[in-house]
Structures are given as C-alpha cells and as structure tokens.
Amino acid sequence: MQDDYVFPTERLVVPRLEPGKQPLVLVGCGSFSPITFLHLRMFEMARDHARLHSCYEVVGGYLSPVNDAYKKPGLVSAVHRVSMCELACQSMSDWIMVDPFEARHDTYLPTARVLDHFEHEINTVKGGVEIEVLDPETGETSVERRKARIMLLAGSDLIQTMSEPGVWAQQDLHHILGLYGCFIVERADSEIDQALFKDSSVHSRNALALYRRNIFMVQQLVRNDVSSTKVRLFIKRGMSVRYLLPNTVIDYIRQNGLYSSDRAPSSEPASRPTTSSSTPDSLQKARR
C-alpha cells in the first residue's frame, strides 16, 4: 500500500447523544463497480433504523471498495472504483466517506481484517469520536471522546452466504458478528428467512444464532432493486442509466470508457469531473 495513505475523518459528525445512546460507525464493504443510489440509500436506511430502533447513533459512514485481487466479473480497477465512490459522496452526502485502505492493497483482505482496521484507526489512533455532552445542571455543553461501535453494513445476500457451509471461515464469522455486528438491508425481492438465526441444537455453534443480538435487520420501506450488475448491462447495451446513479459518476464512466465493452479499460483515469459541491456524503459483498 502507498505511503501517502491518510485515514479520512473529516466527516465524522459531533452529535449530542441522547442518554443511553452509543456512537456508531457504519462500514460498507463491496465492489462498487459502479456505485449506485441504492448503495448510498443503504447508509441512510441504516442510520434511520439505528436512531429509531437501537441504542446507537450513527456518527459516520465509510465505503471500503475491494481491491483488484477480488476477482469478480465486471470489476474495473480499484483506482476507478475509488474515484467513482468519492464523486458520489462529494455530490450526494455530507457524512459518508471513502476509505481507500482496502482498495490499495495488492492482496485480498478478509472482511474481518477490514473491520479491525476501522476499529484501530477510530478507537485506538483517534481515541474514539467526539460527542457533545450536556451538563444537566448548567445547561452547558462540552465535547468529549468516546469509543465508537464499528459495524458492517451489507445487503441481505450477505446473511444468506454466512449460513452456507464453507463460504466463510467460521473464525471470521465469529470475529465479525461477535466483536462488531452488522446492519443488513433486506433486498427488494426477498425477505430474510428467520430460520437462519435458529440453533439446530443446544450445542450449535451457528454464528448467526449466537450473535443474533448484534445483527440488525433493516426493512426497505421504499423498494429499490437497482444493482451494479444491471447498470453495467444497461451501459453495455447503450441504454440510459440516469437516475440510477449520481450524474458525476455517469460522467466519469463515460469519460473513461467504463463498462461499454468487454475490453478492459485503462486502470488510470482519463479525467475526473469536478463537482460544484464543496462538502463531500456512502453494499453488498459476499466475501470469505
């Protein structure tokens, strides 16, 4: 990984937490080839769910694009995918960031290792996140640091793969679900089978059942089934993808000739559109 890497923190908010609330940082790992509006909506849905139905308050969100060692059809170079994610965040959000740590690695990084990275950067290096604390006697506020909970954000396909034998290393599953937890956004065309969370016996080591309290299911109240796969297909066929992903990303795809043919595009951006927004805003990955 390059020596110029800097962990992004400029968009971590400083909330005034309600009593009993704990700061939460959401991490969305995925290909993002390309990033779509649904990827961004997943962060918004999870933030609402956390505020309304949990003891957490979201203080930041991160997109973590996979690196080029993650061999998958339709995966353009990490340089392009990181650039598209940054453009999407800059033009569409004020609290979601892009962390290139995973994308810059030459070798595949397990999801557990990626979450460890966020835990280290936020809670060890930074000493937690800043929050406002209200003094009930004086009515004055002060800023202090508290440890943030780090959680994975993903689509419901992730839960399905976690229940399939041999797809995930059991050690990684227990690490991810036990130490961190996850927010899972249901797909538009399916509901989660609750049987996935049940023990088959009193001696079961089913990670989904053991750590059910750390898994938050987020319902899509407005159905959206846009996917990167569909976007790539539309582009290859010369069809419009407007309103499926940010205009800045569409411009970048067109200017760099991405997804229009089976021929691999250059790994270096031909150009990067500028945005009028001065305040940049972030999934699905079935990974071992």
CSV table of C-alpha atoms in Angstrom, one decimal:
chain,number,residue,atom,x,y,z
A,1,MET,CA,0.0,0.0,0.0
A,2,GLN,CA,1.2,3.5,-0.8
A,3,ASP,CA,2.9,5.6,1.9
A,4,ASP,CA,0.7,8.6,1.3
A,5,TYR,CA,-2.4,6.9,2.8
A,6,VAL,CA,-4.3,9.0,5.3
A,7,PHE,CA,-7.4,7.7,7.1
A,8,PRO,CA,-10.3,10.0,6.4
A,9,THR,CA,-12.1,11.5,9.4
A,10,GLU,CA,-13.3,14.9,8.2
A,11,ARG,CA,-16.9,13.9,8.0
A,12,LEU,CA,-17.3,12.3,11.4
A,13,VAL,CA,-20.1,14.3,13.0
A,14,VAL,CA,-20.1,15.6,16.5
A,15,PRO,CA,-23.6,14.6,17.8
A,16,ARG,CA,-25.3,15.4,21.1
A,17,LEU,CA,-26.1,11.9,22.1
A,18,GLU,CA,-29.3,11.1,23.9
A,19,PRO,CA,-29.0,9.3,27.2
A,20,GLY,CA,-28.2,5.6,26.6
A,21,LYS,CA,-27.1,6.1,23.1
A,22,GLN,CA,-23.7,4.9,21.8
A,23,PRO,CA,-21.8,6.3,18.8
A,24,LEU,CA,-21.8,4.0,15.7
A,25,VAL,CA,-19.7,4.0,12.6
A,26,LEU,CA,-21.0,2.0,9.6
A,27,VAL,CA,-18.6,0.3,7.2
A,28,GLY,CA,-19.9,-0.7,3.7
A,29,CYS,CA,-17.6,-3.2,2.0
A,30,GLY,CA,-18.2,-4.0,-1.6
A,31,SER,CA,-17.2,-3.9,-5.3
A,32,PHE,CA,-19.0,-0.7,-6.1
A,33,SER,CA,-18.5,-1.3,-9.8
A,34,PRO,CA,-20.1,1.1,-10.2
A,35,ILE,CA,-21.6,2.7,-7.0
A,36,THR,CA,-25.4,3.3,-7.3
A,37,PHE,CA,-28.0,5.2,-5.5
A,38,LEU,CA,-29.0,2.1,-3.6
A,39,HIS,CA,-25.5,1.8,-2.1
A,40,LEU,CA,-26.0,5.4,-0.7
A,41,ARG,CA,-29.6,4.7,0.4
A,42,MET,CA,-28.5,1.7,2.4
A,43,PHE,CA,-26.5,4.1,4.7
A,44,GLU,CA,-29.5,6.4,5.1
A,45,MET,CA,-31.8,3.5,5.9
A,46,ALA,CA,-29.4,2.0,8.4
A,47,ARG,CA,-28.9,5.4,10.1
A,48,ASP,CA,-32.7,5.8,10.5
A,49,HIS,CA,-33.0,2.3,11.8
A,50,ALA,CA,-30.2,2.8,14.3
A,51,ARG,CA,-31.8,6.0,15.6
A,52,LEU,CA,-35.3,4.7,15.9
A,53,HIS,CA,-34.8,1.1,16.9
A,54,SER,CA,-31.4,0.7,18.7
A,55,CYS,CA,-29.1,2.1,21.3
A,56,TYR,CA,-26.8,3.5,18.6
A,57,GLU,CA,-26.5,6.9,16.9
A,58,VAL,CA,-24.6,6.9,13.6
A,59,VAL,CA,-21.7,9.4,13.6
A,60,GLY,CA,-20.1,8.4,10.3
A,61,GLY,CA,-20.1,6.0,7.4
A,62,TYR,CA,-17.4,4.6,5.2
A,63,LEU,CA,-17.3,3.0,1.7
A,64,SER,CA,-14.5,0.4,1.5
A,65,PRO,CA,-14.1,-0.8,-2.1
A,66,VAL,CA,-12.4,-4.2,-2.5
A,67,ASN,CA,-9.0,-4.4,-4.1
A,68,ASP,CA,-8.2,-5.8,-7.5
A,69,ALA,CA,-7.3,-9.2,-6.1
A,70,TYR,CA,-11.0,-9.7,-5.5
A,71,LYS,CA,-11.6,-11.4,-8.9
A,72,LYS,CA,-15.2,-10.8,-9.9
A,73,PRO,CA,-16.9,-10.2,-13.3
A,74,GLY,CA,-17.4,-6.6,-14.1
A,75,LEU,CA,-14.8,-5.4,-11.6
A,76,VAL,CA,-12.9,-2.4,-13.1
A,77,SER,CA,-9.7,-1.3,-11.4
A,78,ALA,CA,-9.7,0.0,-7.8
A,79,VAL,CA,-8.5,3.4,-9.0
A,80,HIS,CA,-11.7,3.9,-11.0
A,81,ARG,CA,-14.0,2.5,-8.3
A,82,VAL,CA,-12.5,4.6,-5.5
A,83,SER,CA,-12.8,7.7,-7.8
A,84,MET,CA,-16.4,6.9,-8.5
A,85,CYS,CA,-17.2,6.4,-4.9
A,86,GLU,CA,-15.5,9.7,-4.0
A,87,LEU,CA,-17.5,11.5,-6.6
A,88,ALA,CA,-20.8,10.0,-5.4
A,89,CYS,CA,-20.0,11.0,-1.8
A,90,GLN,CA,-18.9,14.5,-2.7
A,91,SER,CA,-22.1,15.2,-4.7
A,92,MET,CA,-24.7,13.3,-2.7
A,93,SER,CA,-23.9,13.3,1.0
A,94,ASP,CA,-22.3,15.2,3.9
A,95,TRP,CA,-21.4,12.3,6.2
A,96,ILE,CA,-20.3,9.3,4.2
A,97,MET,CA,-16.6,8.9,3.3
A,98,VAL,CA,-14.4,6.7,1.1
A,99,ASP,CA,-11.5,4.8,2.7
A,100,PRO,CA,-9.0,3.5,0.1
A,101,PHE,CA,-7.2,1.3,2.6
A,102,GLU,CA,-8.6,-2.0,1.4
A,103,ALA,CA,-8.6,-0.9,-2.3
A,104,ARG,CA,-4.9,0.0,-2.2
A,105,HIS,CA,-3.7,-3.5,-1.0
A,106,ASP,CA,-2.2,-5.9,-3.5
A,107,THR,CA,-3.6,-8.9,-1.8
A,108,TYR,CA,-7.2,-9.8,-0.8
A,109,LEU,CA,-8.2,-8.6,2.7
A,110,PRO,CA,-10.9,-10.6,4.6
A,111,THR,CA,-13.8,-8.5,5.9
A,112,ALA,CA,-12.7,-9.2,9.5
A,113,ARG,CA,-9.4,-7.6,8.8
A,114,VAL,CA,-11.0,-4.5,7.2
A,115,LEU,CA,-13.2,-4.0,10.3
A,116,ASP,CA,-10.1,-4.4,12.5
A,117,HIS,CA,-8.6,-1.6,10.5
A,118,PHE,CA,-11.5,0.8,11.2
A,119,GLU,CA,-11.5,-0.2,14.9
A,120,HIS,CA,-7.8,0.6,15.1
A,121,GLU,CA,-8.0,3.9,13.3
A,122,ILE,CA,-11.0,5.3,15.1
A,123,ASN,CA,-10.8,3.9,18.6
A,124,THR,CA,-7.1,3.4,19.1
A,125,VAL,CA,-5.4,6.0,16.9
A,126,LYS,CA,-8.0,8.7,17.4
A,127,GLY,CA,-9.1,7.6,20.8
A,128,GLY,CA,-12.8,7.4,19.8
A,129,VAL,CA,-15.1,10.0,18.3
A,130,GLU,CA,-16.1,13.4,19.6
A,131,ILE,CA,-19.5,13.9,21.0
A,132,GLU,CA,-21.3,16.8,22.7
A,133,VAL,CA,-22.2,16.2,26.4
A,134,LEU,CA,-24.9,18.4,28.0
A,135,ASP,CA,-24.5,19.3,31.7
A,136,PRO,CA,-28.0,18.9,33.1
A,137,GLU,CA,-27.2,21.3,35.9
A,138,THR,CA,-25.7,24.2,34.0
A,139,GLY,CA,-27.2,23.5,30.6
A,140,GLU,CA,-23.8,24.0,29.0
A,141,THR,CA,-22.3,21.6,26.5
A,142,SER,CA,-18.8,20.2,26.3
A,143,VAL,CA,-17.0,17.9,23.8
A,144,GLU,CA,-15.5,14.6,24.9
A,145,ARG,CA,-14.3,11.5,23.2
A,146,ARG,CA,-16.0,8.1,23.4
A,147,LYS,CA,-15.3,4.8,21.8
A,148,ALA,CA,-17.4,4.1,18.7
A,149,ARG,CA,-19.0,0.9,17.8
A,150,ILE,CA,-17.9,-0.3,14.4
A,151,MET,CA,-20.5,-2.3,12.4
A,152,LEU,CA,-20.6,-3.8,8.9
A,153,LEU,CA,-23.3,-2.6,6.5
A,154,ALA,CA,-24.5,-5.0,3.8
A,155,GLY,CA,-27.4,-6.4,1.8
A,156,SER,CA,-29.3,-9.5,2.8
A,157,ASP,CA,-27.3,-11.7,0.4
A,158,LEU,CA,-24.5,-11.5,3.0
A,159,ILE,CA,-26.6,-13.2,5.7
A,160,GLN,CA,-27.5,-16.0,3.2
A,161,THR,CA,-23.9,-16.7,2.5
A,162,MET,CA,-23.0,-16.6,6.2
A,163,SER,CA,-25.4,-19.6,6.6
A,164,GLU,CA,-23.9,-21.6,3.8
A,165,PRO,CA,-21.2,-24.1,4.9
A,166,GLY,CA,-17.7,-23.5,3.6
A,167,VAL,CA,-18.3,-20.0,2.2
A,168,TRP,CA,-17.0,-18.1,5.2
A,169,ALA,CA,-14.3,-19.2,7.7
A,170,GLN,CA,-16.0,-19.8,11.0
A,171,GLN,CA,-13.3,-17.9,12.8
A,172,ASP,CA,-14.0,-14.8,10.7
A,173,LEU,CA,-17.8,-15.2,11.2
A,174,HIS,CA,-17.4,-15.2,15.0
A,175,HIS,CA,-14.9,-12.3,14.8
A,176,ILE,CA,-17.2,-10.2,12.6
A,177,LEU,CA,-20.5,-10.9,14.3
A,178,GLY,CA,-19.2,-11.2,17.9
A,179,LEU,CA,-16.8,-8.2,18.0
A,180,TYR,CA,-18.6,-5.9,15.6
A,181,GLY,CA,-22.0,-6.9,14.3
A,182,CYS,CA,-23.8,-5.7,11.2
A,183,PHE,CA,-26.8,-3.9,9.8
A,184,ILE,CA,-28.4,-5.9,7.0
A,185,VAL,CA,-30.7,-4.2,4.5
A,186,GLU,CA,-33.3,-6.5,3.1
A,187,ARG,CA,-33.5,-6.9,-0.7
A,188,ALA,CA,-36.5,-5.6,-2.6
A,189,ASP,CA,-37.4,-9.0,-3.9
A,190,SER,CA,-37.0,-11.1,-0.8
A,191,GLU,CA,-37.3,-11.4,3.0
A,192,ILE,CA,-34.9,-12.9,5.4
A,193,ASP,CA,-35.6,-16.5,6.5
A,194,GLN,CA,-35.7,-16.3,10.2
A,195,ALA,CA,-34.7,-19.9,10.4
A,196,LEU,CA,-31.2,-18.8,9.6
A,197,PHE,CA,-30.9,-17.4,13.1
A,198,LYS,CA,-32.1,-20.6,15.0
A,199,ASP,CA,-29.9,-23.1,16.7
A,200,SER,CA,-30.2,-26.7,15.4
A,201,SER,CA,-29.2,-28.0,18.8
A,202,VAL,CA,-28.2,-26.8,22.3
A,203,HIS,CA,-24.6,-27.4,21.2
A,204,SER,CA,-24.9,-25.4,18.0
A,205,ARG,CA,-22.1,-23.0,17.0
A,206,ASN,CA,-24.3,-21.2,14.4
A,207,ALA,CA,-22.7,-17.8,14.5
A,208,LEU,CA,-25.9,-16.1,13.2
A,209,ALA,CA,-27.8,-17.6,16.2
A,210,LEU,CA,-25.1,-16.9,18.7
A,211,TYR,CA,-24.8,-13.3,17.8
A,212,ARG,CA,-28.4,-12.5,16.8
A,213,ARG,CA,-28.4,-9.5,19.1
A,214,ASN,CA,-25.6,-7.9,17.1
A,215,ILE,CA,-27.5,-8.3,13.8
A,216,PHE,CA,-29.9,-5.5,12.9
A,217,MET,CA,-32.3,-6.2,10.0
A,218,VAL,CA,-33.3,-3.1,8.1
A,219,GLN,CA,-36.5,-3.2,6.1
A,220,GLN,CA,-36.7,-1.4,2.8
A,221,LEU,CA,-39.8,0.8,3.1
A,222,VAL,CA,-39.4,2.1,-0.4
A,223,ARG,CA,-38.4,-0.8,-2.6
A,224,ASN,CA,-35.3,-0.4,-4.7
A,225,ASP,CA,-33.7,-3.2,-6.7
A,226,VAL,CA,-31.1,-1.3,-8.7
A,227,SER,CA,-27.8,-3.1,-8.9
A,228,SER,CA,-24.3,-2.6,-10.3
A,229,THR,CA,-24.9,-5.6,-12.5
A,230,LYS,CA,-27.9,-4.1,-14.1
A,231,VAL,CA,-26.2,-0.7,-14.5
A,232,ARG,CA,-23.2,-2.4,-16.3
A,233,LEU,CA,-25.6,-4.3,-18.6
A,234,PHE,CA,-27.5,-1.1,-19.5
A,235,ILE,CA,-24.3,0.7,-20.3
A,236,LYS,CA,-23.0,-2.1,-22.4
A,237,ARG,CA,-26.3,-2.0,-24.4
A,238,GLY,CA,-26.1,1.7,-24.8
A,239,MET,CA,-29.1,2.3,-22.5
A,240,SER,CA,-29.7,5.2,-20.2
A,241,VAL,CA,-28.6,4.9,-16.5
A,242,ARG,CA,-29.7,8.3,-15.5
A,243,TYR,CA,-31.4,8.4,-12.0
A,244,LEU,CA,-29.8,5.1,-11.1
A,245,LEU,CA,-26.5,6.6,-10.0
A,246,PRO,CA,-25.2,10.1,-9.5
A,247,ASN,CA,-24.6,12.3,-12.6
A,248,THR,CA,-20.9,12.8,-11.6
A,249,VAL,CA,-20.4,9.0,-11.7
A,250,ILE,CA,-22.2,8.7,-15.0
A,251,ASP,CA,-19.9,11.4,-16.4
A,252,TYR,CA,-16.8,9.6,-15.1
A,253,ILE,CA,-17.9,6.3,-16.6
A,254,ARG,CA,-18.5,7.9,-20.0
A,255,GLN,CA,-15.2,9.9,-20.0
A,256,ASN,CA,-13.2,6.8,-19.0
A,257,GLY,CA,-15.0,4.4,-21.3
A,258,LEU,CA,-16.0,2.0,-18.5
A,259,TYR,CA,-18.4,-0.9,-18.9
A,260,SER,CA,-19.2,-0.2,-22.6
A,261,SER,CA,-17.4,-3.3,-23.9
A,262,ASP,CA,-15.7,-6.5,-22.7
A,263,ARG,CA,-12.3,-4.8,-23.4
A,264,ALA,CA,-10.6,-3.9,-20.1
A,265,PRO,CA,-10.3,-0.1,-19.8
A,266,SER,CA,-7.2,1.7,-18.7
A,267,SER,CA,-6.5,1.5,-15.0
A,268,GLU,CA,-5.7,5.2,-14.9
A,269,PRO,CA,-8.5,7.8,-15.0
A,270,ALA,CA,-8.6,9.7,-18.3
A,271,SER,CA,-10.2,12.6,-16.4
A,272,ARG,CA,-12.1,13.3,-13.3
A,273,PRO,CA,-15.2,15.5,-13.4
A,274,THR,CA,-15.3,18.3,-10.9
A,275,THR,CA,-18.4,18.9,-8.7
A,276,SER,CA,-20.0,22.0,-7.5
A,277,SER,CA,-20.4,20.6,-4.0
A,278,SER,CA,-17.8,21.7,-1.5
A,279,THR,CA,-19.0,19.2,1.1
A,280,PRO,CA,-18.5,15.6,0.0
A,281,ASP,CA,-21.7,12.4,1.7
A,282,SER,CA,-21.6,6.0,1.3
A,283,LEU,CA,-23.0,-2.9,-0.4
A,284,GLN,CA,-23.1,-5.8,-0.7
A,285,LYS,CA,-20.4,-8.3,-0.6
A,286,ALA,CA,-20.3,-12.0,-0.1
A,287,ARG,CA,-16.7,-12.4,0.9
A,288,ARG,CA,-14.7,-15.0,2.7
